[in-house]
Amino acid sequence: TINFNRTYTQNALLNGITLDGALLPGFDSNDFEYEVELPVGTTVLPMIGVINGADGQTTEVVTNGVNGDAIITVVADDNTTTQTYTIHFTVDKSQVNTLLDIQLDGVSIEGFDPAVYEYTYTMPVGTRVWPLVSYTAGDAYQTVDMTENVIDDWNKVVTLVANPEDETVESKTYIVNLLVEKSAVNTLKDIQLDNVSMEGYDAETTEYVIELPIGTKKYPEVTWTMGDEFQDVDSQVEDNKVRLTVTAEDSSIRVYT
């Protein structure tokens, strides 16, 4: 009679773990937990492989996504001894907190620099439609909050806050000041007496003396032609004097008498 006795090993230790064919950095057979950070934007786990530490071992790998634990259970040849290795996977979060560009009506702001956070754009006198402010995010993982505050007809402030995916990193705030230039025209184009242009009128001359014919019973009606559409003219009559106060859009004043 020939009797064969087989010895079953109790070794449930691995000789290595691989990720996409490369040995897991820092692997040691007697270390059972590992931290692995995956690159920003990773959506698929690397392929997990094992290098058995002894004949007869069997392994099972259970994964839980790119931000979860991969559990490797090793059963020794004796089918009783087991060991568990755990890999804690996390995907790095983007720290990009700057914008690539800011546009006005689709055109990049002149001189834009991601490291410069405030811009002022002045538009011509009479502008009544604000340019459309848009932006190019720093990367696909960033969120941008944009708010618009119209202060008056000549001032609007647009604030853009670039929020990185990594919430531990400070957000960056960009401010775009939109300004409409105000007209400084505080001169009149003409002054008329009874609808006839006043002889010798000069916009830069602010005082006139008009000699009326003997026997005149009624003062002529004083009218005027504004220097532009943005100014305001106030007329005051005091006895034989007419006072015209011209206020430009920029609040500068000129008085004709």
Short mmCIF file of C-alpha atoms in Angstrom, two decimals:
data_model
loop_
_atom_site.label_atom_id
_atom_site.label_comp_id
_atom_site.label_asym_id
_atom_site.label_seq_id
_atom_site.Cartn_x
_atom_site.Cartn_y
_atom_site.Cartn_z
CA THR A 1 0.00 0.00 0.00
CA ILE A 2 1.30 3.41 -0.93
CA ASN A 3 -0.18 6.36 0.98
CA PHE A 4 0.38 9.95 -0.24
CA ASN A 5 0.09 12.81 2.22
CA ARG A 6 -0.12 16.38 0.84
CA THR A 7 0.93 19.33 2.96
CA TYR A 8 -1.21 22.42 2.45
CA THR A 9 0.46 25.76 3.00
CA GLN A 10 -1.06 28.40 5.27
CA ASN A 11 0.56 31.32 3.46
CA ALA A 12 -2.05 33.95 2.57
CA LEU A 13 0.43 36.74 1.94
CA LEU A 14 0.92 38.25 -1.50
CA ASN A 15 4.24 39.03 -3.12
CA GLY A 16 2.82 42.06 -4.88
CA ILE A 17 -0.15 44.07 -6.06
CA THR A 18 -0.14 45.75 -9.46
CA LEU A 19 -2.12 48.68 -10.87
CA ASP A 20 -2.32 48.62 -14.64
CA GLY A 21 0.65 46.25 -14.60
CA ALA A 22 2.90 48.42 -12.41
CA LEU A 23 3.81 47.35 -8.87
CA LEU A 24 1.87 49.23 -6.21
CA PRO A 25 4.35 51.75 -4.74
CA GLY A 26 5.48 50.92 -1.23
CA PHE A 27 4.04 47.42 -1.29
CA ASP A 28 5.05 45.11 1.57
CA SER A 29 3.54 41.69 2.06
CA ASN A 30 2.88 42.47 5.72
CA ASP A 31 1.26 45.88 5.10
CA PHE A 32 -2.43 45.45 4.50
CA GLU A 33 -3.71 48.98 3.79
CA TYR A 34 -2.67 51.45 1.08
CA GLU A 35 -3.65 54.93 -0.01
CA VAL A 36 -3.68 55.62 -3.75
CA GLU A 37 -4.46 59.04 -5.21
CA LEU A 38 -5.66 58.96 -8.81
CA PRO A 39 -5.11 61.87 -11.23
CA VAL A 40 -7.67 64.68 -11.52
CA GLY A 41 -10.56 63.64 -13.73
CA THR A 42 -10.07 59.87 -13.36
CA THR A 43 -13.34 58.01 -13.86
CA VAL A 44 -12.13 54.41 -14.27
CA LEU A 45 -10.08 52.44 -11.76
CA PRO A 46 -6.74 51.04 -12.89
CA MET A 47 -6.70 47.29 -13.45
CA ILE A 48 -5.80 45.59 -10.19
CA GLY A 49 -3.57 42.52 -10.37
CA VAL A 50 -1.88 40.31 -7.76
CA ILE A 51 1.39 38.40 -7.48
CA ASN A 52 0.74 35.30 -5.42
CA GLY A 53 3.02 34.59 -2.51
CA ALA A 54 2.59 30.81 -2.59
CA ASP A 55 1.18 28.02 -4.74
CA GLY A 56 -2.47 27.22 -4.27
CA GLN A 57 -3.55 30.71 -3.24
CA THR A 58 -6.80 32.09 -4.56
CA THR A 59 -7.76 35.76 -4.61
CA GLU A 60 -10.90 37.81 -4.97
CA VAL A 61 -10.94 41.54 -5.77
CA VAL A 62 -13.97 43.68 -4.94
CA THR A 63 -13.93 47.33 -6.02
CA ASN A 64 -16.09 50.30 -5.05
CA GLY A 65 -15.30 52.96 -7.63
CA VAL A 66 -12.60 55.58 -8.02
CA ASN A 67 -13.41 57.14 -4.66
CA GLY A 68 -13.81 53.93 -2.72
CA ASP A 69 -11.99 50.89 -1.33
CA ALA A 70 -10.74 47.92 -3.29
CA ILE A 71 -10.71 44.80 -1.12
CA ILE A 72 -8.37 41.94 -2.06
CA THR A 73 -9.12 38.74 -0.17
CA VAL A 74 -6.41 36.05 -0.30
CA VAL A 75 -7.21 32.44 0.66
CA ALA A 76 -4.24 30.19 1.37
CA ASP A 77 -3.74 26.73 -0.10
CA ASP A 78 -5.29 25.21 3.05
CA ASN A 79 -8.54 26.91 2.12
CA THR A 80 -8.80 28.20 5.69
CA THR A 81 -6.16 30.84 6.23
CA THR A 82 -7.12 34.22 4.79
CA GLN A 83 -5.66 37.69 4.54
CA THR A 84 -7.21 40.95 3.34
CA TYR A 85 -5.47 43.83 1.60
CA THR A 86 -7.31 47.14 1.25
CA ILE A 87 -6.52 49.93 -1.20
CA HIS A 88 -8.19 53.25 -0.43
CA PHE A 89 -8.62 55.05 -3.77
CA THR A 90 -9.30 58.78 -4.04
CA VAL A 91 -9.33 61.00 -7.11
CA ASP A 92 -7.27 64.19 -6.76
CA LYS A 93 -9.42 67.31 -6.99
CA SER A 94 -8.42 70.12 -9.28
CA GLN A 95 -6.98 73.17 -7.53
CA VAL A 96 -7.36 75.48 -10.54
CA ASN A 97 -8.95 78.66 -9.17
CA THR A 98 -8.23 81.11 -11.99
CA LEU A 99 -10.04 81.84 -15.24
CA LEU A 100 -8.49 81.39 -18.65
CA ASP A 101 -10.21 84.43 -20.11
CA ILE A 102 -12.95 87.04 -19.74
CA GLN A 103 -14.78 88.31 -22.80
CA LEU A 104 -16.92 91.34 -23.58
CA ASP A 105 -19.36 90.60 -26.40
CA GLY A 106 -17.24 87.56 -27.24
CA VAL A 107 -13.94 89.45 -27.47
CA SER A 108 -11.20 88.89 -24.90
CA ILE A 109 -10.61 91.78 -22.52
CA GLU A 110 -7.45 93.50 -23.69
CA GLY A 111 -4.51 92.62 -21.47
CA PHE A 112 -6.32 89.86 -19.58
CA ASP A 113 -4.04 88.03 -17.15
CA PRO A 114 -5.37 85.20 -14.95
CA ALA A 115 -3.37 86.64 -12.04
CA VAL A 116 -4.96 90.12 -12.36
CA TYR A 117 -8.34 90.27 -10.69
CA GLU A 118 -9.86 93.66 -11.55
CA TYR A 119 -10.53 95.32 -14.90
CA THR A 120 -12.17 98.57 -15.96
CA TYR A 121 -13.70 98.98 -19.40
CA THR A 122 -14.93 102.43 -20.50
CA MET A 123 -17.49 102.78 -23.26
CA PRO A 124 -18.24 105.83 -25.42
CA VAL A 125 -20.62 108.64 -24.47
CA GLY A 126 -24.21 107.64 -25.15
CA THR A 127 -23.77 103.88 -24.81
CA ARG A 128 -27.05 102.44 -23.63
CA VAL A 129 -26.53 98.69 -24.04
CA TRP A 130 -24.11 96.94 -21.72
CA PRO A 131 -21.68 94.49 -23.35
CA LEU A 132 -22.27 90.81 -22.60
CA VAL A 133 -19.70 89.54 -20.11
CA SER A 134 -18.66 85.91 -20.52
CA TYR A 135 -15.69 83.81 -19.42
CA THR A 136 -13.60 80.74 -20.09
CA ALA A 137 -13.24 78.55 -17.02
CA GLY A 138 -9.78 77.47 -15.91
CA ASP A 139 -10.64 73.79 -16.40
CA ALA A 140 -13.59 71.43 -16.72
CA TYR A 141 -13.86 70.87 -12.96
CA GLN A 142 -14.20 74.49 -11.91
CA THR A 143 -17.49 76.28 -11.25
CA VAL A 144 -17.94 80.01 -11.79
CA ASP A 145 -20.49 82.23 -10.05
CA MET A 146 -21.27 85.44 -11.93
CA THR A 147 -23.28 88.34 -10.54
CA GLU A 148 -24.15 91.66 -12.20
CA ASN A 149 -24.87 94.88 -10.35
CA VAL A 150 -26.15 97.86 -12.32
CA ILE A 151 -25.38 100.91 -10.19
CA ASP A 152 -26.78 103.51 -12.59
CA ASP A 153 -26.87 104.33 -16.31
CA TRP A 154 -23.11 104.80 -16.34
CA ASN A 155 -21.80 102.13 -13.95
CA LYS A 156 -22.14 98.38 -13.84
CA VAL A 157 -20.05 95.90 -11.86
CA VAL A 158 -19.74 92.25 -12.88
CA THR A 159 -18.23 89.85 -10.34
CA LEU A 160 -16.97 86.41 -11.30
CA VAL A 161 -15.93 83.93 -8.61
CA ALA A 162 -13.85 80.97 -9.84
CA ASN A 163 -14.38 78.01 -7.51
CA PRO A 164 -11.87 75.15 -7.78
CA GLU A 165 -13.03 71.55 -7.48
CA ASP A 166 -10.89 71.24 -4.35
CA GLU A 167 -12.93 73.11 -1.76
CA THR A 168 -9.90 73.51 0.51
CA VAL A 169 -8.38 75.90 -2.06
CA GLU A 170 -9.43 79.54 -1.98
CA SER A 171 -11.69 80.79 -4.74
CA LYS A 172 -10.51 83.74 -6.83
CA THR A 173 -12.75 86.73 -7.49
CA TYR A 174 -12.57 88.80 -10.67
CA ILE A 175 -14.23 92.22 -10.91
CA VAL A 176 -15.13 93.88 -14.20
CA ASN A 177 -16.08 97.54 -13.91
CA LEU A 178 -18.11 98.73 -16.89
CA LEU A 179 -18.23 102.50 -17.24
CA VAL A 180 -19.99 104.73 -19.76
CA GLU A 181 -18.10 107.95 -20.38
CA LYS A 182 -20.18 111.00 -19.52
CA SER A 183 -20.44 113.89 -21.92
CA ALA A 184 -18.54 117.01 -20.83
CA VAL A 185 -20.36 119.28 -23.31
CA ASN A 186 -21.68 122.22 -21.30
CA THR A 187 -21.86 124.73 -24.15
CA LEU A 188 -24.84 125.62 -26.30
CA LYS A 189 -24.72 125.41 -30.07
CA ASP A 190 -26.79 128.54 -30.45
CA ILE A 191 -28.99 131.07 -28.71
CA GLN A 192 -31.94 132.59 -30.52
CA LEU A 193 -33.95 135.74 -29.98
CA ASP A 194 -37.47 135.30 -31.32
CA ASN A 195 -36.19 132.25 -33.23
CA VAL A 196 -33.36 134.18 -34.91
CA SER A 197 -29.78 133.26 -34.08
CA MET A 198 -28.24 135.86 -31.83
CA GLU A 199 -25.73 137.95 -33.76
CA GLY A 200 -22.15 137.34 -32.71
CA TYR A 201 -22.94 134.25 -30.68
CA ASP A 202 -19.87 132.23 -29.59
CA ALA A 203 -20.29 129.13 -27.45
CA GLU A 204 -17.30 130.12 -25.32
CA THR A 205 -18.68 133.59 -24.59
CA THR A 206 -21.08 133.49 -21.68
CA GLU A 207 -22.31 137.09 -21.31
CA TYR A 208 -24.19 139.21 -23.82
CA VAL A 209 -25.79 142.67 -23.77
CA ILE A 210 -28.57 143.21 -26.28
CA GLU A 211 -29.65 146.74 -27.14
CA LEU A 212 -33.34 146.83 -28.01
CA PRO A 213 -34.90 149.56 -30.20
CA ILE A 214 -36.46 152.59 -28.55
CA GLY A 215 -40.08 151.96 -27.73
CA THR A 216 -39.76 148.15 -27.43
CA LYS A 217 -42.60 146.97 -25.21
CA LYS A 218 -41.89 143.26 -25.13
CA TYR A 219 -38.65 141.43 -24.57
CA PRO A 220 -37.76 138.89 -27.27
CA GLU A 221 -38.28 135.23 -26.50
CA VAL A 222 -34.95 133.54 -25.73
CA THR A 223 -34.53 129.99 -27.00
CA TRP A 224 -31.48 127.83 -27.56
CA THR A 225 -30.02 124.82 -29.31
CA MET A 226 -28.41 122.33 -26.95
CA GLY A 227 -24.79 121.31 -27.38
CA ASP A 228 -25.74 117.63 -27.27
CA GLU A 229 -28.63 115.40 -26.22
CA PHE A 230 -27.13 114.60 -22.82
CA GLN A 231 -27.09 118.08 -21.28
CA ASP A 232 -29.78 119.85 -19.33
CA VAL A 233 -30.64 123.57 -19.70
CA ASP A 234 -32.42 125.59 -17.06
CA SER A 235 -33.80 129.01 -17.99
CA GLN A 236 -34.49 131.73 -15.42
CA VAL A 237 -35.84 135.22 -16.23
CA GLU A 238 -35.12 138.08 -13.84
CA ASP A 239 -36.50 141.43 -15.04
CA ASN A 240 -34.48 142.23 -18.16
CA LYS A 241 -31.98 139.39 -17.70
CA VAL A 242 -32.18 135.80 -18.91
CA ARG A 243 -29.95 133.26 -17.21
CA LEU A 244 -29.29 129.94 -18.98
CA THR A 245 -27.62 127.28 -16.82
CA VAL A 246 -26.21 124.42 -18.88
CA THR A 247 -25.37 121.23 -16.98
CA ALA A 248 -23.41 118.62 -18.89
CA GLU A 249 -23.91 114.89 -18.35
CA ASP A 250 -20.72 114.86 -16.27
CA SER A 251 -22.26 117.59 -14.02
CA SER A 252 -19.98 120.38 -15.23
CA ILE A 253 -21.84 123.69 -15.52
CA ARG A 254 -21.70 126.76 -17.74
CA VAL A 255 -23.93 129.80 -17.28
CA TYR A 256 -24.97 132.17 -20.08
CA THR A 257 -26.52 135.56 -19.30
#
